[in-house]
mmCIF file of C-alpha atoms in Angstrom:
data_model
loop_
_atom_site.group_PDB
_atom_site.id
_atom_site.type_symbol
_atom_site.label_atom_id
_atom_site.label_comp_id
_atom_site.label_asym_id
_atom_site.label_seq_id
_atom_site.Cartn_x
_atom_site.Cartn_y
_atom_site.Cartn_z
ATOM 1 C CA MET A 1 120.789 19.635 65.751
ATOM 2 C CA THR A 2 120.715 16.014 64.589
ATOM 3 C CA ASP A 3 122.354 13.510 66.954
ATOM 4 C CA ILE A 4 124.848 11.657 64.738
ATOM 5 C CA ASN A 5 125.455 9.200 67.574
ATOM 6 C CA GLY A 6 121.970 7.767 67.038
ATOM 7 C CA ALA A 7 120.686 5.207 64.519
ATOM 8 C CA TRP A 8 122.926 2.391 65.757
ATOM 9 C CA GLY A 9 119.910 0.170 66.258
ATOM 10 C CA ALA A 10 117.606 -0.815 69.095
ATOM 11 C CA PRO A 11 119.338 -1.486 72.417
ATOM 12 C CA PRO A 12 119.651 -5.115 73.521
ATOM 13 C CA SER A 13 117.144 -4.645 76.360
ATOM 14 C CA GLU A 14 114.606 -2.163 77.721
ATOM 15 C CA ARG A 15 116.888 -1.197 80.600
ATOM 16 C CA PHE A 16 120.067 -0.953 78.508
ATOM 17 C CA GLU A 17 120.069 2.823 78.182
ATOM 18 C CA ARG A 18 119.852 3.221 81.968
ATOM 19 C CA LEU A 19 122.651 0.697 82.409
ATOM 20 C CA ALA A 20 124.810 2.318 79.741
ATOM 21 C CA GLU A 21 124.490 5.805 81.217
ATOM 22 C CA THR A 22 126.581 4.583 84.154
ATOM 23 C CA PHE A 23 129.550 4.112 81.821
ATOM 24 C CA ARG A 24 129.218 6.496 78.896
ATOM 25 C CA SER A 25 130.968 9.385 80.602
ATOM 26 C CA VAL A 26 133.851 7.029 81.408
ATOM 27 C CA PHE A 27 133.940 5.795 77.801
ATOM 28 C CA ALA A 28 134.019 9.391 76.585
ATOM 29 C CA ARG A 29 136.878 10.222 78.937
ATOM 30 C CA ILE A 30 138.792 7.172 77.714
ATOM 31 C CA GLY A 31 138.225 8.092 74.075
ATOM 32 C CA GLU A 32 139.549 11.625 74.484
ATOM 33 C CA ARG A 33 143.190 10.475 74.579
ATOM 34 C CA ALA A 34 142.979 7.229 72.605
ATOM 35 C CA VAL A 35 145.032 8.607 69.705
ATOM 36 C CA ASP A 36 147.648 10.172 72.003
ATOM 37 C CA ARG A 37 148.067 6.916 73.936
ATOM 38 C CA ASP A 38 148.459 4.961 70.713
ATOM 39 C CA LEU A 39 151.097 7.321 69.355
ATOM 40 C CA ALA A 40 153.107 7.433 72.592
ATOM 41 C CA HIS A 41 152.633 3.745 73.541
ATOM 42 C CA GLU A 42 151.165 4.905 76.829
ATOM 43 C CA LEU A 43 149.600 1.972 78.667
ATOM 44 C CA PRO A 44 146.078 2.904 79.867
ATOM 45 C CA PHE A 45 146.461 2.061 83.555
ATOM 46 C CA ASP A 46 144.284 5.021 84.552
ATOM 47 C CA ALA A 47 141.538 4.111 82.080
ATOM 48 C CA TYR A 48 141.537 0.504 83.270
ATOM 49 C CA GLU A 49 141.053 1.745 86.848
ATOM 50 C CA TRP A 50 138.282 4.154 85.827
ATOM 51 C CA LEU A 51 136.399 1.179 84.429
ATOM 52 C CA LYS A 52 136.922 -0.801 87.634
ATOM 53 C CA THR A 53 135.716 2.084 89.768
ATOM 54 C CA SER A 54 132.609 2.535 87.609
ATOM 55 C CA GLY A 55 131.642 -1.123 88.077
ATOM 56 C CA PHE A 56 132.423 -2.236 84.523
ATOM 57 C CA SER A 57 134.314 -5.307 85.735
ATOM 58 C CA ARG A 58 131.245 -6.364 87.756
ATOM 59 C CA LEU A 59 128.715 -6.156 84.931
ATOM 60 C CA ARG A 60 127.854 -9.860 84.801
ATOM 61 C CA LEU A 61 127.961 -10.533 88.530
ATOM 62 C CA PRO A 62 124.606 -11.006 90.291
ATOM 63 C CA VAL A 63 123.411 -7.996 92.265
ATOM 64 C CA ALA A 64 123.702 -10.089 95.441
ATOM 65 C CA ASN A 65 127.445 -10.365 94.769
ATOM 66 C CA GLY A 66 127.973 -6.661 94.177
ATOM 67 C CA GLY A 67 127.383 -6.769 90.437
ATOM 68 C CA LEU A 68 124.908 -5.296 87.988
ATOM 69 C CA GLY A 69 123.364 -8.544 86.761
ATOM 70 C CA ALA A 70 123.829 -7.687 83.080
ATOM 71 C CA THR A 71 122.733 -10.213 80.472
ATOM 72 C CA LEU A 72 125.177 -11.283 77.771
ATOM 73 C CA PRO A 73 123.543 -9.081 75.100
ATOM 74 C CA GLU A 74 123.824 -6.138 77.500
ATOM 75 C CA LEU A 75 127.469 -6.956 78.194
ATOM 76 C CA PHE A 76 128.322 -7.141 74.513
ATOM 77 C CA GLY A 77 126.413 -3.939 73.786
ATOM 78 C CA LEU A 78 128.658 -2.168 76.285
ATOM 79 C CA ILE A 79 131.792 -3.864 74.944
ATOM 80 C CA ILE A 80 130.961 -2.380 71.529
ATOM 81 C CA GLU A 81 130.685 1.084 73.083
ATOM 82 C CA LEU A 82 133.947 0.715 75.019
ATOM 83 C CA ALA A 83 135.728 -0.547 71.893
ATOM 84 C CA ALA A 84 134.586 2.575 70.059
ATOM 85 C CA ALA A 85 136.489 4.531 72.713
ATOM 86 C CA ASP A 86 139.537 2.237 72.894
ATOM 87 C CA PRO A 87 139.556 -1.436 71.802
ATOM 88 C CA ASN A 88 142.747 -2.063 73.777
ATOM 89 C CA LEU A 89 140.634 -1.989 76.920
ATOM 90 C CA THR A 90 138.033 -4.450 75.672
ATOM 91 C CA ASN A 91 140.840 -6.911 75.077
ATOM 92 C CA ALA A 92 142.367 -6.155 78.480
ATOM 93 C CA TYR A 93 139.069 -7.129 80.153
ATOM 94 C CA ARG A 94 138.396 -10.160 77.916
ATOM 95 C CA SER A 95 139.933 -12.762 80.235
ATOM 96 C CA HIS A 96 138.261 -11.164 83.261
ATOM 97 C CA PHE A 97 134.821 -11.540 81.736
ATOM 98 C CA GLY A 98 135.657 -15.081 80.654
ATOM 99 C CA PHE A 99 136.610 -16.024 84.215
ATOM 100 C CA THR A 100 133.390 -14.419 85.426
ATOM 101 C CA GLU A 101 131.457 -16.713 83.048
ATOM 102 C CA ASP A 102 133.358 -19.681 84.473
ATOM 103 C CA LEU A 103 132.073 -18.768 87.924
ATOM 104 C CA LEU A 104 128.507 -18.108 86.795
ATOM 105 C CA ASN A 105 128.358 -21.559 85.185
ATOM 106 C CA ALA A 106 130.195 -23.474 87.942
ATOM 107 C CA PRO A 107 128.429 -25.629 90.553
ATOM 108 C CA GLU A 108 127.865 -23.988 93.916
ATOM 109 C CA SER A 109 130.893 -24.377 96.169
ATOM 110 C CA ALA A 110 132.942 -22.496 98.737
ATOM 111 C CA TRP A 111 135.588 -21.883 96.044
ATOM 112 C CA ARG A 112 133.012 -20.326 93.725
ATOM 113 C CA ASP A 113 131.598 -18.158 96.513
ATOM 114 C CA ALA A 114 135.061 -16.926 97.483
ATOM 115 C CA TRP A 115 135.814 -15.799 93.934
ATOM 116 C CA LEU A 116 132.432 -14.202 93.432
ATOM 117 C CA LYS A 117 133.193 -12.196 96.568
ATOM 118 C CA ARG A 118 136.616 -11.153 95.271
ATOM 119 C CA LEU A 119 135.197 -10.049 91.941
ATOM 120 C CA GLY A 120 132.350 -8.264 93.709
ATOM 121 C CA GLN A 121 134.966 -6.254 95.603
ATOM 122 C CA GLY A 122 136.416 -5.110 92.269
ATOM 123 C CA GLU A 123 139.370 -7.473 91.828
ATOM 124 C CA THR A 124 140.205 -8.262 88.201
ATOM 125 C CA ILE A 125 141.708 -11.130 86.221
ATOM 126 C CA GLY A 126 144.276 -11.272 83.403
ATOM 127 C CA SER A 127 145.069 -14.077 80.980
ATOM 128 C CA GLY A 128 147.741 -16.778 81.322
ATOM 129 C CA PHE A 129 146.938 -19.643 78.969
ATOM 130 C CA SER A 130 148.834 -19.153 75.686
ATOM 131 C CA GLU A 131 152.434 -20.233 75.225
ATOM 132 C CA VAL A 132 154.914 -19.894 72.372
ATOM 133 C CA GLY A 133 157.471 -22.400 71.171
ATOM 134 C CA ASP A 134 157.094 -26.140 70.643
ATOM 135 C CA THR A 135 154.441 -26.851 73.259
ATOM 136 C CA PRO A 136 152.150 -29.658 71.997
ATOM 137 C CA LEU A 137 148.670 -28.615 70.949
ATOM 138 C CA GLY A 138 146.280 -28.867 73.895
ATOM 139 C CA SER A 139 149.046 -28.987 76.504
ATOM 140 C CA TYR A 140 151.396 -26.674 78.409
ATOM 141 C CA SER A 141 155.074 -26.445 79.216
ATOM 142 C CA THR A 142 154.198 -24.479 82.365
ATOM 143 C CA ARG A 143 154.215 -26.810 85.382
ATOM 144 C CA LEU A 144 152.265 -26.601 88.631
ATOM 145 C CA VAL A 145 153.394 -29.311 91.051
ATOM 146 C CA ARG A 146 152.783 -30.147 94.675
ATOM 147 C CA ASN A 147 155.188 -28.560 97.135
ATOM 148 C CA GLY A 148 154.174 -29.671 100.606
ATOM 149 C CA ALA A 149 150.808 -28.181 101.538
ATOM 150 C CA ASN A 150 150.913 -25.808 98.593
ATOM 151 C CA TRP A 151 152.053 -25.820 94.956
ATOM 152 C CA ARG A 152 155.035 -24.525 92.988
ATOM 153 C CA LEU A 153 154.567 -22.810 89.624
ATOM 154 C CA ASP A 154 157.272 -22.540 86.948
ATOM 155 C CA GLY A 155 156.979 -21.558 83.308
ATOM 156 C CA GLU A 156 156.397 -18.781 80.826
ATOM 157 C CA LYS A 157 153.308 -17.473 79.048
ATOM 158 C CA PHE A 158 152.715 -15.101 76.170
ATOM 159 C CA TYR A 159 149.615 -13.210 74.974
ATOM 160 C CA THR A 160 148.965 -12.538 78.672
ATOM 161 C CA THR A 161 146.367 -9.932 77.755
ATOM 162 C CA GLY A 162 145.371 -7.579 80.551
ATOM 163 C CA SER A 163 147.623 -9.230 83.122
ATOM 164 C CA LEU A 164 149.781 -6.143 83.629
ATOM 165 C CA TYR A 165 146.685 -4.235 84.750
ATOM 166 C CA ALA A 166 144.951 -6.990 86.719
ATOM 167 C CA ASP A 167 145.132 -8.276 90.285
ATOM 168 C CA TRP A 168 145.247 -11.957 89.288
ATOM 169 C CA ILE A 169 146.299 -14.158 86.379
ATOM 170 C CA THR A 170 144.133 -17.157 85.527
ATOM 171 C CA LEU A 171 146.330 -19.782 83.910
ATOM 172 C CA GLY A 172 146.601 -23.329 82.641
ATOM 173 C CA ALA A 173 149.475 -25.700 83.364
ATOM 174 C CA ILE A 174 150.229 -29.397 83.784
ATOM 175 C CA ASP A 175 150.644 -31.057 87.151
ATOM 176 C CA GLY A 176 153.248 -33.579 88.265
ATOM 177 C CA ASP A 177 151.430 -36.336 86.380
ATOM 178 C CA GLY A 178 151.238 -34.349 83.159
ATOM 179 C CA GLN A 179 147.517 -33.651 83.563
ATOM 180 C CA PRO A 180 145.958 -30.229 82.866
ATOM 181 C CA ILE A 181 145.387 -28.057 85.910
ATOM 182 C CA GLY A 182 144.232 -24.487 86.418
ATOM 183 C CA ALA A 183 145.021 -21.882 89.040
ATOM 184 C CA LEU A 184 144.866 -18.199 89.867
ATOM 185 C CA VAL A 185 148.048 -16.383 90.814
ATOM 186 C CA PRO A 186 148.405 -12.864 92.252
ATOM 187 C CA THR A 187 150.185 -10.623 89.775
ATOM 188 C CA SER A 188 152.178 -9.208 92.694
ATOM 189 C CA ALA A 189 153.357 -12.606 94.006
ATOM 190 C CA PRO A 190 157.114 -13.171 94.434
ATOM 191 C CA GLY A 191 158.518 -14.856 91.336
ATOM 192 C CA VAL A 192 155.926 -13.370 88.948
ATOM 193 C CA GLU A 193 157.315 -11.080 86.259
ATOM 194 C CA ILE A 194 155.025 -9.454 83.669
ATOM 195 C CA ILE A 195 156.659 -7.711 80.721
ATOM 196 C CA ASP A 196 155.130 -5.319 78.196
ATOM 197 C CA ASP A 197 156.911 -6.842 75.191
ATOM 198 C CA TRP A 198 153.952 -7.307 72.829
ATOM 199 C CA ASP A 199 155.144 -5.544 69.663
ATOM 200 C CA GLY A 200 152.216 -6.044 67.307
ATOM 201 C CA PHE A 201 151.377 -3.131 65.013
ATOM 202 C CA GLY A 202 147.838 -3.032 66.453
ATOM 203 C CA GLN A 203 146.199 -3.493 69.848
ATOM 204 C CA SER A 204 149.576 -2.429 71.179
ATOM 205 C CA LEU A 205 148.328 -1.299 74.603
ATOM 206 C CA THR A 206 146.625 -4.529 75.700
ATOM 207 C CA ALA A 207 149.607 -5.727 77.783
ATOM 208 C CA SER A 208 149.613 -8.951 75.781
ATOM 209 C CA GLY A 209 153.261 -9.804 76.329
ATOM 210 C CA THR A 210 155.245 -12.238 78.447
ATOM 211 C CA ALA A 211 154.583 -13.446 81.988
ATOM 212 C CA ARG A 212 157.306 -15.472 83.706
ATOM 213 C CA PHE A 213 156.788 -17.641 86.763
ATOM 214 C CA ARG A 214 159.867 -18.715 88.706
ATOM 215 C CA ASP A 215 159.378 -20.855 91.803
ATOM 216 C CA VAL A 216 156.060 -19.151 92.579
ATOM 217 C CA GLU A 217 154.292 -20.520 95.645
ATOM 218 C CA VAL A 218 150.590 -21.053 94.999
ATOM 219 C CA ALA A 219 148.235 -21.722 97.901
ATOM 220 C CA ASP A 220 146.074 -24.811 97.672
ATOM 221 C CA ASP A 221 142.853 -22.786 97.686
ATOM 222 C CA LEU A 222 143.936 -21.006 94.474
ATOM 223 C CA ILE A 223 143.836 -24.218 92.449
ATOM 224 C CA LYS A 224 140.740 -24.458 90.257
ATOM 225 C CA PRO A 225 138.394 -27.345 91.086
ATOM 226 C CA SER A 226 138.262 -28.094 87.344
ATOM 227 C CA ALA A 227 140.352 -27.070 84.349
ATOM 228 C CA VAL A 228 137.246 -27.299 82.108
ATOM 229 C CA ARG A 229 135.881 -23.978 80.840
ATOM 230 C CA PHE A 230 132.182 -23.075 80.506
ATOM 231 C CA SER A 231 130.323 -24.764 77.656
ATOM 232 C CA TYR A 232 130.091 -21.755 75.311
ATOM 233 C CA SER A 233 133.584 -20.425 76.053
ATOM 234 C CA GLY A 234 134.850 -20.641 72.467
ATOM 235 C CA GLY A 235 131.987 -18.546 71.158
ATOM 236 C CA PHE A 236 132.212 -16.130 74.073
ATOM 237 C CA PHE A 237 135.888 -15.295 73.672
ATOM 238 C CA GLN A 238 135.511 -14.982 69.905
ATOM 239 C CA LEU A 239 132.504 -12.698 70.262
ATOM 240 C CA VAL A 240 134.517 -10.304 72.438
ATOM 241 C CA HIS A 241 136.784 -9.888 69.420
ATOM 242 C CA LEU A 242 133.820 -9.341 67.110
ATOM 243 C CA ALA A 243 132.315 -6.774 69.497
ATOM 244 C CA SER A 244 135.690 -5.018 69.515
ATOM 245 C CA LEU A 245 135.625 -4.968 65.712
ATOM 246 C CA ALA A 246 132.117 -3.525 65.729
ATOM 247 C CA GLY A 247 133.285 -0.800 68.107
ATOM 248 C CA ILE A 248 136.294 -0.055 65.912
ATOM 249 C CA GLY A 249 133.916 0.310 62.977
ATOM 250 C CA ARG A 250 131.746 2.706 64.935
ATOM 251 C CA ALA A 251 134.759 4.829 65.915
ATOM 252 C CA ALA A 252 136.022 4.824 62.319
ATOM 253 C CA ALA A 253 132.613 5.942 61.059
ATOM 254 C CA ASN A 254 132.409 8.778 63.583
ATOM 255 C CA ASP A 255 135.995 9.904 62.941
ATOM 256 C CA LEU A 256 135.429 9.892 59.197
ATOM 257 C CA ALA A 257 132.225 11.926 59.406
ATOM 258 C CA ARG A 258 133.955 14.468 61.638
ATOM 259 C CA HIS A 259 136.940 14.846 59.292
ATOM 260 C CA VAL A 260 134.733 15.202 56.216
ATOM 261 C CA ALA A 261 132.514 17.795 57.928
ATOM 262 C CA ALA A 262 135.574 19.877 58.809
ATOM 263 C CA ARG A 263 137.315 19.543 55.445
ATOM 264 C CA LYS A 264 137.510 22.734 53.309
ATOM 265 C CA ARG A 265 139.834 21.673 50.487
ATOM 266 C CA VAL A 266 138.265 19.870 47.536
ATOM 267 C CA TYR A 267 139.516 18.258 44.340
ATOM 268 C CA SER A 268 138.850 19.789 40.949
ATOM 269 C CA ARG A 269 137.048 16.651 39.858
ATOM 270 C CA GLY A 270 134.765 16.701 42.886
ATOM 271 C CA ASN A 271 131.027 17.245 42.914
ATOM 272 C CA ALA A 272 130.610 20.186 45.302
ATOM 273 C CA SER A 273 132.376 23.164 46.797
ATOM 274 C CA ARG A 274 132.618 21.336 50.144
ATOM 275 C CA SER A 275 133.440 17.679 50.725
ATOM 276 C CA ALA A 276 130.507 17.520 53.116
ATOM 277 C CA GLN A 277 128.164 18.118 50.150
ATOM 278 C CA ASP A 278 129.955 15.841 47.679
ATOM 279 C CA SER A 279 127.648 12.914 46.935
ATOM 280 C CA GLN A 280 130.478 10.484 46.271
ATOM 281 C CA VAL A 281 132.173 11.385 49.535
ATOM 282 C CA GLN A 282 128.848 11.001 51.329
ATOM 283 C CA GLN A 283 128.559 7.541 49.787
ATOM 284 C CA VAL A 284 131.896 6.471 51.298
ATOM 285 C CA VAL A 285 130.887 7.785 54.716
ATOM 286 C CA GLY A 286 127.584 5.940 54.439
ATOM 287 C CA LYS A 287 129.346 2.716 53.474
ATOM 288 C CA VAL A 288 131.644 2.877 56.511
ATOM 289 C CA ARG A 289 128.776 3.655 58.860
ATOM 290 C CA GLY A 290 126.635 0.898 57.352
ATOM 291 C CA ALA A 291 129.436 -1.600 57.907
ATOM 292 C CA ALA A 292 129.708 -0.580 61.563
ATOM 293 C CA TYR A 293 125.927 -0.784 62.019
ATOM 294 C CA SER A 294 125.750 -4.237 60.446
ATOM 295 C CA ALA A 295 128.666 -5.534 62.501
ATOM 296 C CA GLY A 296 127.027 -4.369 65.730
ATOM 297 C CA ALA A 297 123.685 -5.919 64.815
ATOM 298 C CA ILE A 298 125.364 -9.254 64.072
ATOM 299 C CA VAL A 299 127.258 -9.197 67.363
ATOM 300 C CA LEU A 300 124.104 -8.586 69.396
ATOM 301 C CA GLN A 301 122.268 -11.361 67.547
ATOM 302 C CA ALA A 302 125.085 -13.804 68.342
ATOM 303 C CA ALA A 303 125.115 -12.582 71.960
ATOM 304 C CA ARG A 304 121.486 -13.714 72.262
ATOM 305 C CA ALA A 305 122.629 -17.217 71.291
ATOM 306 C CA LEU A 306 125.232 -17.116 74.069
ATOM 307 C CA GLN A 307 122.544 -15.977 76.491
ATOM 308 C CA ARG A 308 120.419 -18.993 75.520
ATOM 309 C CA ALA A 309 123.419 -21.254 76.160
ATOM 310 C CA TYR A 310 123.932 -19.679 79.579
ATOM 311 C CA GLU A 311 120.259 -20.105 80.465
ATOM 312 C CA ALA A 312 120.346 -23.728 79.321
ATOM 313 C CA ASN A 313 123.290 -24.342 81.650
ATOM 314 C CA GLN A 314 121.299 -22.903 84.544
ATOM 315 C CA GLY A 315 118.356 -25.173 83.678
ATOM 316 C CA GLY A 316 120.388 -28.358 83.916
ATOM 317 C CA ASP A 317 118.765 -30.257 81.020
ATOM 318 C CA GLN A 318 121.742 -31.959 79.349
ATOM 319 C CA GLU A 319 120.086 -32.202 75.944
ATOM 320 C CA GLN A 320 119.222 -28.504 75.961
ATOM 321 C CA ILE A 321 122.709 -27.623 77.210
ATOM 322 C CA ALA A 322 124.307 -29.487 74.312
ATOM 323 C CA LEU A 323 121.927 -28.010 71.743
ATOM 324 C CA ALA A 324 122.207 -24.414 72.951
ATOM 325 C CA GLY A 325 125.994 -24.646 73.283
ATOM 326 C CA ARG A 326 126.351 -26.047 69.767
ATOM 327 C CA ASN A 327 124.103 -23.384 68.287
ATOM 328 C CA ALA A 328 125.954 -20.611 70.110
ATOM 329 C CA GLU A 329 129.303 -21.774 68.751
ATOM 330 C CA LEU A 330 127.900 -22.013 65.218
ATOM 331 C CA GLU A 331 126.169 -18.630 65.318
ATOM 332 C CA VAL A 332 129.411 -16.966 66.366
ATOM 333 C CA SER A 333 131.414 -18.861 63.726
ATOM 334 C CA GLN A 334 128.891 -17.783 61.087
ATOM 335 C CA SER A 335 129.524 -14.183 62.144
ATOM 336 C CA VAL A 336 133.308 -14.148 62.124
ATOM 337 C CA THR A 337 134.147 -13.675 58.457
ATOM 338 C CA VAL A 338 131.242 -11.316 57.808
ATOM 339 C CA VAL A 339 132.057 -8.948 60.685
ATOM 340 C CA THR A 340 135.791 -9.129 60.048
ATOM 341 C CA SER A 341 135.422 -8.350 56.346
ATOM 342 C CA LEU A 342 133.016 -5.487 56.998
ATOM 343 C CA ILE A 343 135.371 -3.712 59.381
ATOM 344 C CA LEU A 344 138.632 -4.417 57.551
ATOM 345 C CA ASP A 345 137.057 -3.035 54.381
ATOM 346 C CA ALA A 346 135.520 -0.040 56.156
ATOM 347 C CA SER A 347 138.795 0.898 57.873
ATOM 348 C CA THR A 348 140.504 0.879 54.467
ATOM 349 C CA VAL A 349 137.969 2.657 52.244
ATOM 350 C CA LEU A 350 137.428 5.485 54.742
ATOM 351 C CA PHE A 351 140.552 7.138 53.309
ATOM 352 C CA ASP A 352 138.823 7.399 49.912
ATOM 353 C CA ALA A 353 136.633 10.156 51.345
ATOM 354 C CA LEU A 354 139.608 12.252 52.440
ATOM 355 C CA GLY A 355 142.818 13.718 51.064
ATOM 356 C CA ALA A 356 146.470 12.843 51.585
ATOM 357 C CA SER A 357 146.537 14.766 54.857
ATOM 358 C CA ALA A 358 144.303 12.085 56.381
ATOM 359 C CA VAL A 359 147.252 9.691 56.569
ATOM 360 C CA LYS A 360 149.152 11.944 58.967
ATOM 361 C CA ARG A 361 149.941 9.920 62.064
ATOM 362 C CA GLY A 362 148.589 12.605 64.348
ATOM 363 C CA HIS A 363 145.051 11.947 63.113
ATOM 364 C CA GLY A 364 145.309 8.315 64.180
ATOM 365 C CA LEU A 365 142.967 7.062 61.459
ATOM 366 C CA ASP A 366 145.335 4.220 60.648
ATOM 367 C CA ARG A 367 144.852 2.749 64.129
ATOM 368 C CA HIS A 368 141.401 1.512 63.157
ATOM 369 C CA TRP A 369 142.762 -0.802 60.460
ATOM 370 C CA ARG A 370 145.806 -1.805 62.543
ATOM 371 C CA ASN A 371 143.635 -2.734 65.506
ATOM 372 C CA ALA A 372 141.073 -4.533 63.356
ATOM 373 C CA ARG A 373 143.701 -6.485 61.442
ATOM 374 C CA THR A 374 145.386 -7.546 64.686
ATOM 375 C CA ILE A 375 142.148 -8.709 66.296
ATOM 376 C CA ALA A 376 141.155 -10.573 63.136
ATOM 377 C CA SER A 377 144.452 -12.473 63.172
ATOM 378 C CA HIS A 378 143.961 -14.110 66.574
ATOM 379 C CA ASN A 379 141.570 -16.842 65.469
ATOM 380 C CA PRO A 380 141.793 -17.362 61.688
ATOM 381 C CA ARG A 381 138.442 -16.825 60.033
ATOM 382 C CA ILE A 382 139.141 -19.496 57.398
ATOM 383 C CA TYR A 383 138.630 -22.188 60.033
ATOM 384 C CA HIS A 384 135.323 -20.707 61.129
ATOM 385 C CA ASP A 385 134.079 -20.808 57.549
ATOM 386 C CA ARG A 386 135.171 -24.438 57.213
ATOM 387 C CA ILE A 387 133.457 -25.415 60.486
ATOM 388 C CA VAL A 388 130.206 -23.800 59.358
ATOM 389 C CA GLY A 389 130.436 -25.409 55.942
ATOM 390 C CA ASP A 390 131.126 -28.848 57.410
ATOM 391 C CA PHE A 391 128.105 -28.501 59.666
ATOM 392 C CA ALA A 392 125.857 -27.304 56.840
ATOM 393 C CA ILE A 393 126.902 -30.142 54.524
ATOM 394 C CA ASN A 394 127.595 -33.024 56.876
ATOM 395 C CA GLY A 395 125.986 -32.053 60.186
ATOM 396 C CA THR A 396 129.414 -32.132 61.866
ATOM 397 C CA ILE A 397 129.345 -30.688 65.383
ATOM 398 C CA PRO A 398 132.231 -28.280 66.119
ATOM 399 C CA GLY A 399 134.807 -29.755 68.472
ATOM 400 C CA PRO A 400 136.277 -27.897 71.436
ATOM 401 C CA GLN A 401 139.021 -25.357 70.842
ATOM 402 C CA ALA A 402 142.420 -26.474 72.136
ATOM 403 C CA GLY A 403 144.357 -23.278 71.568
ATOM 404 C CA VAL A 404 147.552 -23.108 69.520
ATOM 405 C CA GLY A 405 150.577 -25.405 69.589
ATOM 406 C CA VAL A 406 152.639 -27.951 67.725
ATOM 407 C CA ALA A 407 150.705 -30.971 66.444
ATOM 408 C CA ARG A 408 151.442 -34.186 68.301
ATOM 409 C CA GLU A 409 153.051 -36.934 66.223
ATOM 410 C CA GLU A 410 149.912 -39.053 66.057
ATOM 411 C CA GLU A 411 147.837 -36.033 64.989
ATOM 412 C CA ALA A 412 150.384 -35.076 62.327
ATOM 413 C CA GLU A 413 150.390 -38.632 60.980
ATOM 414 C CA ARG A 414 146.582 -38.696 60.828
ATOM 415 C CA THR A 415 146.511 -35.357 59.001
ATOM 416 C CA ASP A 416 149.184 -36.413 56.517
ATOM 417 C CA ALA A 417 147.320 -39.623 55.792
#
């Protein structure tokens, strides 16, 4: 019998299939109840732990630190496969992998070694950077100030993706002088409250809600030596979203093919006695699968650019670091609208190959579009197109991403002018 799970393209490395076999049974187990979890709003604590136990959280760590030494293309290849099972979990691990990249690109130090050891023992990291309200762009309302030998943390975060599942929250704040500062805080620390109040219509199980910090004592050794992220961080975090979209497309394609193959009812205007033999239905299935294939190929190509940026950082040549980092950011930005459009379109047109019964909630086919639309809304694609266009026309180098917030007065005046 033909393996319909094939033809997704060449793996990102010669060893990828051996690496992937470690996780595919876990991915399959996670995918079995993805629809049920979505319908019941059942947070996937068990699935998150299965991934930890399998070593998924340690993919990028060096073997010497208890990891698997995966390259960035290998990591993103596996993110695509996990997203096909449940894209909520790829988002839940997004901040963890970003913090891992911070460590891999940081100068050698006792602080770095201590965190590599923690991650090698399986500890995981959730996100604590975004805030809502009138916080100025590029700043925080959350404060982390000296309190004797340690520090005191007060504030509130939102979009704290994965934090409800994780052991630690990595966060940004301002210190007593109003300067940016970073720290890691145990999710179980007194004064930390994490709430599952994210009510988006998609990606609803990512634990992307509120985290409150009230008079939380933070030890001095949990303060980050630098609040600066790794050089290709913008492209990295965006590519996790694109890999999630590619995985959603793959799941949508597989679900659609399965539903069409099982369908017995046909329309009088159809072209065959079974939908599976109807050439127009086959065309829709092929279009959805082609979109998923193309999205995955684009993601892996962009992941190679991130790998080059990582390798340039390890080499230490400042000119090469700047060049590789710029190219990585641009290659990802060039991918955003294309991948997003492919998967949003595919998750809509798939219903054209089925009947009205396909919209029944129990089938869960709507989750593909809901999840894709939610992911695509995080970092507006219109800005990526503008950045690419400005570079192509004027040679303008993309500036660093400063998150979301209210424009400062001087910035608003400059824009209005």
